[in-house]
Amino acid sequence: MHDIRAIRENPAQFDAAMARRGVSNASSEILALDEDRRAKIQAAETAQADQNKASKEVGAAKAKGDEAEFGRLRALVSEKKAEVAAMQSEAKALDQKLTDLLMTLPNLALDDVPEGEDEDDNVELKRWGTPREFDFTPVEHYDLAGVKPGMDFELAAKLSGSRFVVLSGAVARIHRALAQLMIDTHVEENGLSETWTPVLVRPEMMYGTGQLPKFGDDSYETTNGWWLVPTAEVTLTNIVNGLVVDQDYLPRRYVAHTQCFRSEAGSAGKDTAGMLRQHQFEKVEMVSVTHPEKSLEEHDRMTGCAEGILERLGLPYRTIVLCTGDMGFGARKTHDIEVWLPGQNTYREISSVSVCGDFQARRMNGRFKPADGGKPQFVHTLNGSGLAVGRCLIAVLENGQQADGSVDLPEALHPYLRGKTRLLADGSLG
């Protein structure tokens, strides 16, 4: 959410920044609502002053025995009281309307974020690893002989419909091992605090991180008003919702392995085969809450944490910075990490790491007390996948595939699989 005072003081600058996110003349409606709201507040304050003055004069008129003046003043008090209530009600309604409008506007991009309209305008920052050269034509994960016994889309469709999967046996075990590797690495080596959080949240938590009100169609709401989290970003970031913490509390670095739920609204016809785009999936999510002066440094650190998992698994990847038109709603800058999938012969997203500045903190009123004792300030928040477990499974299976349909598994997973090193063509571990 945006600071109305900053918009009021420099609307041209706000409009220019918002235009980079594809929103034109954003300040005009905002400032009109703000002006009306402030006028109602001023009118209420004036009426309140008149009411207070008349209330004081009522007693004097009664003491003098001036019944006419006493009656006039009592009527004036009643009139001003009604006027105050009406003005306050109108101001409250305008304030809510202004808040609702500000809630729908995306975050402002940092100056170094490249201009662009879509993914074609994203800029590559680095590559790691060399895609393997196969002496056979690699296939996608779901076509591997060793995978088919443990990855059942037909059963999932019977149970739940499309975009679900049932994992079993060795494939389910590899999937679990990947999540354990990620959590252990982030906790033991990257200094994150392991956290277990609910997957059902109140709507105000979704408002806090920006999923509501604009993107309600992308998530699932229960009949009693709870929402299924699209990512643990919602719960981890909202840990500071409504808090004023001490500066030495920062930074806070959290990691959680959770189920995630997305309706995939707008993705009809995209990635319908395999596990790449599911309604229910698992993700290891990183969230950092930092001092404003440290958030950009933290963004690079978190990107490195996600990259490190892929490097440990020996999976080639590239890191890109998203352009203004491809960046998420709440982000000021985003690094996408794309892993190489030989079955598709391309790189596909496996992590997005975003710095949000104070955008989410304003929505959830998360602040800190400066060490020098100054006025409380909004914290900065960051989030990123570390990593999407299902997509990591896809990458491990496709990059390690052999001509007979078996899979050589990364060495980093062997301890989590009791020393097993391969997914055999019959679907067992060996």
Coordinates of C-alpha atoms in Angstrom, one line a residue:
M1 CA 0.0 0.0 0.0
H2 CA 1.2 3.5 -0.7
D3 CA 1.8 6.5 1.5
I4 CA -1.0 9.1 0.8
R5 CA 1.3 11.9 2.1
A6 CA 4.0 11.1 -0.5
I7 CA 1.4 11.0 -3.3
R8 CA -0.1 14.3 -2.1
E9 CA 3.4 16.0 -2.0
N10 CA 4.6 14.8 -5.4
P11 CA 1.7 13.4 -7.6
A12 CA 3.7 13.8 -10.8
Q13 CA 6.5 11.6 -9.4
F14 CA 4.0 9.0 -8.3
D15 CA 2.2 9.0 -11.7
A16 CA 5.5 8.5 -13.5
A17 CA 6.5 5.6 -11.2
M18 CA 3.1 4.0 -11.5
A19 CA 3.1 4.4 -15.3
R20 CA 6.1 2.0 -15.3
R21 CA 3.7 -0.6 -13.8
G22 CA 1.1 0.1 -16.5
V23 CA -1.2 2.4 -14.5
S24 CA -2.0 5.8 -16.0
N25 CA -2.9 9.0 -14.1
A26 CA -3.2 7.1 -10.8
S27 CA -3.0 10.2 -8.6
S28 CA -6.0 12.1 -9.9
E29 CA -8.7 9.8 -8.4
I30 CA -6.6 9.3 -5.3
L31 CA -6.2 13.0 -4.6
A32 CA -9.8 13.8 -5.4
L33 CA -10.9 11.2 -2.8
D34 CA -8.3 12.5 -0.4
E35 CA -9.5 16.1 -0.8
D36 CA -13.1 15.2 -0.2
R37 CA -12.2 13.1 2.8
R38 CA -10.1 15.9 4.4
A39 CA -12.9 18.4 3.7
K40 CA -15.4 16.2 5.6
I41 CA -12.9 15.9 8.4
Q42 CA -12.4 19.6 8.5
A43 CA -16.2 20.2 8.4
A44 CA -16.7 17.8 11.3
E45 CA -14.0 19.5 13.3
T46 CA -15.6 22.9 12.7
A47 CA -19.1 21.6 13.6
Q48 CA -17.6 20.0 16.7
A49 CA -16.1 23.4 17.8
D50 CA -19.4 25.1 17.2
Q51 CA -21.2 22.4 19.3
N52 CA -18.7 22.7 22.1
K53 CA -19.1 26.5 22.1
A54 CA -22.8 26.3 22.1
S55 CA -22.8 23.7 24.9
K56 CA -20.8 26.1 27.1
E57 CA -23.2 29.0 26.4
V58 CA -26.3 26.9 27.2
G59 CA -25.6 27.0 30.9
A60 CA -25.0 30.7 30.9
A61 CA -28.3 31.4 29.2
K62 CA -30.2 29.2 31.7
A63 CA -28.5 31.0 34.6
K64 CA -29.6 34.3 33.2
G65 CA -33.2 33.0 32.8
D66 CA -33.1 33.8 29.1
E67 CA -35.4 31.0 27.9
A68 CA -35.4 32.1 24.3
E69 CA -31.6 32.0 24.1
F70 CA -31.5 28.8 26.1
G71 CA -33.9 27.1 23.6
R72 CA -32.0 28.4 20.6
L73 CA -28.6 27.2 21.9
R74 CA -30.0 23.7 22.8
A75 CA -31.4 23.4 19.3
L76 CA -28.0 24.5 17.9
V77 CA -26.2 21.9 20.0
S78 CA -28.5 19.2 18.7
E79 CA -28.1 20.4 15.1
K80 CA -24.3 20.5 15.4
K81 CA -24.2 17.1 17.0
A82 CA -26.1 15.6 14.1
E83 CA -23.9 17.5 11.6
V84 CA -20.7 16.2 13.3
A85 CA -22.0 12.6 13.1
A86 CA -22.9 13.0 9.5
M87 CA -19.6 14.5 8.5
Q88 CA -17.7 11.8 10.4
S89 CA -19.7 9.1 8.8
E90 CA -19.0 10.5 5.3
A91 CA -15.3 11.0 6.1
K92 CA -15.1 7.4 7.3
A93 CA -16.8 6.1 4.1
L94 CA -14.4 8.2 1.9
D95 CA -11.4 7.0 3.9
Q96 CA -12.5 3.4 3.3
K97 CA -13.0 4.1 -0.4
L98 CA -9.5 5.7 -0.6
T99 CA -8.0 2.7 1.2
D100 CA -9.7 0.3 -1.1
L101 CA -8.4 2.2 -4.1
L102 CA -4.8 2.2 -2.8
M103 CA -5.1 -1.5 -2.1
T104 CA -5.6 -2.2 -5.8
L105 CA -2.4 -0.4 -7.0
P106 CA 0.8 -2.3 -7.5
N107 CA 4.1 -1.5 -5.7
L108 CA 6.5 0.9 -7.4
A109 CA 9.5 -0.6 -9.2
L110 CA 13.0 0.3 -8.1
D111 CA 14.8 2.6 -10.6
D112 CA 17.2 -0.2 -11.7
V113 CA 14.3 -2.5 -12.7
P114 CA 14.3 -2.8 -16.5
E115 CA 11.4 -1.3 -18.5
G116 CA 9.2 -3.8 -20.3
E117 CA 5.8 -5.3 -21.0
D118 CA 6.2 -9.1 -20.5
E119 CA 8.7 -11.9 -20.0
D120 CA 10.4 -11.2 -23.3
D121 CA 11.8 -8.0 -21.8
N122 CA 13.3 -9.7 -18.7
V123 CA 17.1 -9.4 -18.4
E124 CA 19.4 -12.3 -17.7
L125 CA 21.9 -11.8 -14.8
K126 CA 23.8 -15.0 -14.7
R127 CA 23.9 -18.7 -15.6
W128 CA 25.3 -21.6 -13.7
G129 CA 26.1 -25.1 -14.9
T130 CA 26.0 -26.5 -18.4
P131 CA 23.0 -28.4 -19.7
R132 CA 23.8 -32.0 -20.2
E133 CA 24.3 -33.4 -23.7
F134 CA 22.2 -36.6 -24.1
D135 CA 23.0 -39.4 -26.6
F136 CA 19.2 -40.0 -26.8
T137 CA 16.2 -37.7 -27.0
P138 CA 15.3 -36.7 -23.4
V139 CA 11.6 -36.9 -22.4
E140 CA 9.5 -35.0 -19.9
H141 CA 9.3 -36.3 -16.4
Y142 CA 5.9 -38.0 -16.7
D143 CA 7.1 -40.1 -19.7
L144 CA 10.0 -41.7 -17.8
A145 CA 9.6 -45.4 -17.3
G146 CA 10.8 -45.2 -13.7
V147 CA 8.5 -42.3 -12.9
K148 CA 5.2 -43.7 -14.3
P149 CA 4.5 -46.2 -11.4
G150 CA 4.8 -43.4 -8.8
M151 CA 3.1 -40.4 -10.6
D152 CA -0.6 -41.0 -11.2
F153 CA -2.6 -38.2 -12.8
E154 CA -5.6 -40.4 -13.7
L155 CA -6.2 -41.3 -10.1
A156 CA -5.8 -37.7 -9.0
A157 CA -8.4 -36.7 -11.6
K158 CA -10.8 -39.2 -10.2
L159 CA -10.2 -37.9 -6.7
S160 CA -10.0 -34.2 -7.3
G161 CA -10.1 -33.2 -11.0
S162 CA -7.5 -31.8 -13.3
R163 CA -4.2 -30.3 -12.2
F164 CA -3.6 -32.7 -9.3
V165 CA -1.3 -35.7 -8.9
V166 CA -0.9 -38.6 -6.6
L167 CA 2.7 -39.5 -5.8
S168 CA 3.6 -42.8 -4.4
G169 CA 6.6 -45.1 -3.7
A170 CA 10.0 -44.0 -4.7
V171 CA 8.8 -40.8 -6.5
A172 CA 7.0 -39.7 -3.3
R173 CA 10.1 -40.4 -1.3
I174 CA 12.4 -38.4 -3.6
H175 CA 9.9 -35.5 -3.4
R176 CA 10.0 -35.6 0.4
A177 CA 13.8 -35.9 0.4
L178 CA 14.1 -32.7 -1.7
A179 CA 12.0 -30.8 0.8
Q180 CA 14.1 -32.1 3.7
L181 CA 17.3 -31.1 1.9
M182 CA 16.0 -27.6 1.3
I183 CA 14.9 -27.1 4.9
D184 CA 18.1 -28.5 6.4
T185 CA 20.2 -26.3 4.2
H186 CA 18.3 -23.1 4.9
V187 CA 18.3 -23.8 8.6
E188 CA 21.8 -25.2 9.2
E189 CA 23.7 -23.2 6.6
N190 CA 21.7 -20.1 5.6
G191 CA 20.6 -19.1 9.1
L192 CA 16.8 -19.2 8.6
S193 CA 14.4 -20.1 11.4
E194 CA 12.3 -23.2 10.6
T195 CA 8.7 -22.4 11.1
W196 CA 5.5 -24.4 10.7
T197 CA 2.4 -22.4 10.0
P198 CA -1.3 -22.9 9.2
V199 CA -2.5 -23.2 5.6
L200 CA -5.8 -21.6 6.4
V201 CA -5.8 -17.9 7.2
R202 CA -8.1 -15.0 7.9
P203 CA -8.8 -12.7 5.0
E204 CA -6.9 -9.8 6.6
M205 CA -3.8 -11.8 6.3
M206 CA -4.3 -12.1 2.6
Y207 CA -4.9 -8.4 2.4
G208 CA -1.7 -7.9 4.3
T209 CA 0.5 -9.5 1.7
G210 CA -1.4 -8.3 -1.3
Q211 CA -3.4 -11.3 -2.5
L212 CA -6.6 -9.5 -1.6
P213 CA -8.6 -7.7 -2.8
K214 CA -7.3 -7.7 -6.4
F215 CA -6.4 -11.4 -6.8
G216 CA -9.1 -13.3 -4.9
D217 CA -9.8 -15.4 -8.0
D218 CA -6.3 -16.8 -7.8
S219 CA -6.9 -18.5 -4.4
Y220 CA -9.5 -20.6 -2.7
E221 CA -11.9 -19.3 0.0
T222 CA -13.6 -21.7 2.4
T223 CA -17.3 -21.4 3.2
N224 CA -16.5 -19.9 6.6
G225 CA -14.3 -17.2 5.2
W226 CA -10.9 -18.6 5.7
W227 CA -8.5 -18.7 2.7
L228 CA -6.1 -21.5 1.7
V229 CA -2.6 -20.0 1.4
P230 CA -1.2 -19.7 -2.1
T231 CA 2.3 -19.6 -0.4
A232 CA 3.6 -19.5 3.1
E233 CA 4.6 -15.9 2.3
V234 CA 1.2 -15.1 3.7
T235 CA 1.7 -16.6 7.1
L236 CA 5.4 -15.9 7.6
T237 CA 5.2 -12.2 6.6
N238 CA 2.1 -11.6 8.7
I239 CA 4.1 -12.7 11.8
V240 CA 4.8 -8.9 12.2
N241 CA 1.2 -7.9 11.4
G242 CA 0.2 -5.1 13.8
L243 CA 3.5 -5.3 15.8
V244 CA 6.1 -2.6 16.7
V245 CA 9.3 -4.5 17.3
D246 CA 12.7 -3.3 18.5
Q247 CA 15.3 -2.6 15.9
D248 CA 17.5 -5.3 17.3
Y249 CA 14.7 -7.8 16.5
L250 CA 15.7 -7.3 12.8
P251 CA 16.5 -9.1 10.6
R252 CA 14.1 -12.0 11.0
R253 CA 14.6 -14.8 8.5
Y254 CA 12.0 -17.5 8.3
V255 CA 11.6 -20.7 6.3
A256 CA 8.6 -23.0 6.1
H257 CA 7.7 -26.1 4.1
T258 CA 3.9 -26.1 3.4
Q259 CA 1.2 -27.2 1.1
C260 CA 0.2 -24.3 -1.2
F261 CA -3.1 -23.9 -3.1
R262 CA -3.7 -21.9 -6.3
S263 CA -6.7 -21.8 -8.6
E264 CA -4.4 -21.0 -11.6
A265 CA -7.0 -18.6 -12.9
G266 CA -6.1 -17.5 -16.3
S267 CA -3.8 -20.4 -17.0
A268 CA -6.3 -22.5 -19.0
G269 CA -4.4 -24.5 -21.6
K270 CA -1.0 -23.8 -20.1
D271 CA 1.2 -26.6 -18.8
T272 CA -1.7 -29.1 -18.6
A273 CA 0.6 -32.1 -18.8
G274 CA 2.7 -33.2 -15.9
M275 CA 3.4 -31.6 -12.5
L276 CA 4.5 -28.2 -13.6
R277 CA 1.3 -26.3 -12.8
Q278 CA -0.9 -27.7 -10.1
H279 CA -3.7 -26.6 -7.9
Q280 CA -2.0 -28.1 -4.8
F281 CA 1.7 -28.3 -4.5
E282 CA 4.5 -28.0 -1.9
K283 CA 7.0 -25.2 -1.5
V284 CA 9.8 -24.3 0.8
E285 CA 9.3 -20.5 1.3
M286 CA 11.8 -18.0 2.7
V287 CA 10.6 -14.7 4.2
S288 CA 12.8 -11.9 5.6
V289 CA 11.8 -8.9 7.7
T290 CA 14.5 -6.3 7.7
H291 CA 15.6 -2.8 8.5
P292 CA 14.8 -0.5 5.4
E293 CA 18.6 0.1 4.9
K294 CA 19.3 -3.6 4.6
S295 CA 16.6 -4.9 2.3
L296 CA 18.4 -4.7 -1.0
E297 CA 21.4 -6.5 0.5
E298 CA 19.0 -9.1 1.9
H299 CA 17.5 -9.5 -1.6
D300 CA 20.8 -10.6 -3.0
R301 CA 21.4 -12.9 0.0
M302 CA 18.1 -14.6 -0.4
T303 CA 18.6 -15.1 -4.1
G304 CA 21.9 -16.8 -3.3
C305 CA 20.2 -19.1 -0.8
A306 CA 17.8 -20.3 -3.5
E307 CA 20.6 -20.7 -6.1
G308 CA 22.6 -22.7 -3.7
I309 CA 20.0 -25.4 -3.5
L310 CA 20.2 -25.9 -7.3
E311 CA 23.9 -25.9 -7.2
R312 CA 23.9 -28.5 -4.5
L313 CA 21.7 -30.7 -6.7
G314 CA 23.9 -30.0 -9.8
L315 CA 20.9 -28.5 -11.7
P316 CA 21.8 -25.9 -14.4
Y317 CA 19.9 -22.6 -13.9
R318 CA 19.8 -19.0 -14.9
T319 CA 18.9 -16.0 -12.9
I320 CA 17.0 -13.1 -14.4
V321 CA 15.6 -9.8 -13.2
L322 CA 12.0 -9.3 -14.1
C323 CA 11.0 -6.2 -16.1
T324 CA 8.3 -3.8 -14.9
G325 CA 5.5 -5.5 -16.8
D326 CA 6.3 -9.0 -15.6
M327 CA 6.9 -8.3 -12.0
G328 CA 4.5 -9.3 -9.2
F329 CA 1.9 -7.0 -7.7
G330 CA 3.7 -6.5 -4.4
A331 CA 7.3 -6.5 -5.6
R332 CA 9.7 -3.6 -6.0
K333 CA 12.3 -5.9 -7.7
T334 CA 12.2 -9.6 -8.5
H335 CA 14.9 -12.1 -9.3
D336 CA 13.5 -15.2 -11.0
I337 CA 15.6 -18.4 -11.0
E338 CA 14.9 -20.7 -13.9
V339 CA 16.1 -24.3 -13.9
W340 CA 17.0 -26.2 -17.0
L341 CA 14.4 -28.9 -18.1
P342 CA 15.8 -31.1 -20.8
G343 CA 12.4 -32.6 -21.5
Q344 CA 11.2 -29.2 -22.6
N345 CA 14.6 -28.0 -23.8
T346 CA 14.2 -24.7 -22.0
Y347 CA 14.6 -23.0 -18.6
R348 CA 11.5 -22.8 -16.4
E349 CA 10.9 -20.8 -13.2
I350 CA 11.6 -22.6 -10.0
S351 CA 11.9 -19.6 -7.7
S352 CA 11.0 -15.9 -7.5
V353 CA 12.7 -13.8 -4.9
S354 CA 11.2 -10.4 -4.3
V355 CA 12.0 -7.3 -2.2
C356 CA 8.7 -5.5 -1.3
G357 CA 10.1 -2.5 0.6
D358 CA 7.4 -1.2 3.0
F359 CA 4.5 -2.0 0.7
Q360 CA 3.3 -5.0 2.7
A361 CA 4.3 -3.5 6.0
R362 CA 2.0 -0.6 5.4
R363 CA -0.9 -2.9 4.6
M364 CA -0.3 -5.0 7.8
N365 CA 1.0 -2.1 10.0
G366 CA 4.3 -3.9 10.8
R367 CA 6.9 -1.4 12.3
F368 CA 10.0 -1.2 14.3
K369 CA 11.3 1.2 16.9
P370 CA 14.7 2.7 15.8
A371 CA 17.6 2.2 18.2
D372 CA 18.0 6.0 18.6
G373 CA 14.5 6.2 20.0
G374 CA 12.9 8.0 17.0
K375 CA 9.4 7.5 15.6
P376 CA 8.5 3.9 14.7
Q377 CA 9.1 3.1 11.0
F378 CA 7.8 0.5 8.7
V379 CA 9.9 -2.7 8.3
H380 CA 10.8 -4.0 4.9
T381 CA 9.7 -7.5 3.8
L382 CA 11.1 -10.0 1.3
N383 CA 9.9 -13.4 0.1
G384 CA 11.2 -16.1 -2.2
S385 CA 10.9 -19.8 -3.0
G386 CA 13.7 -21.9 -1.7
L387 CA 12.4 -23.9 -3.7
A388 CA 9.2 -25.1 -5.3
V389 CA 9.4 -28.8 -4.4
G390 CA 7.4 -30.3 -7.2
R391 CA 9.3 -28.3 -9.9
C392 CA 12.6 -29.3 -8.3
L393 CA 11.4 -32.9 -8.5
I394 CA 10.7 -32.4 -12.2
A395 CA 14.2 -31.0 -12.7
V396 CA 16.0 -33.8 -10.8
L397 CA 14.1 -36.5 -12.8
E398 CA 14.6 -34.9 -16.2
N399 CA 18.3 -33.9 -15.8
G400 CA 19.2 -37.3 -14.3
Q401 CA 17.3 -39.5 -16.8
Q402 CA 18.9 -42.4 -18.6
A403 CA 18.0 -44.0 -21.9
D404 CA 16.2 -47.0 -20.2
G405 CA 13.9 -44.6 -18.2
S406 CA 15.9 -44.8 -15.0
V407 CA 17.2 -41.7 -13.2
D408 CA 20.6 -41.0 -11.6
L409 CA 19.9 -39.0 -8.5
P410 CA 22.0 -36.1 -7.2
E411 CA 24.6 -37.0 -4.6
A412 CA 23.1 -34.5 -2.2
L413 CA 20.0 -36.6 -1.9
H414 CA 21.7 -39.9 -1.2
P415 CA 21.8 -39.5 2.6
Y416 CA 18.0 -38.7 2.6
L417 CA 17.3 -41.9 0.7
R418 CA 19.3 -44.2 3.0
G419 CA 22.1 -44.4 0.5
K420 CA 20.0 -45.2 -2.6
T421 CA 21.4 -43.5 -5.7
R422 CA 19.0 -44.2 -8.5
L423 CA 15.4 -44.4 -9.5
L424 CA 15.3 -47.7 -11.4
A425 CA 13.3 -48.2 -14.6
D426 CA 10.8 -50.4 -12.6
G427 CA 10.0 -47.5 -10.3
S428 CA 12.0 -48.7 -7.3
L429 CA 15.0 -47.1 -5.6
G430 CA 18.4 -48.8 -6.1

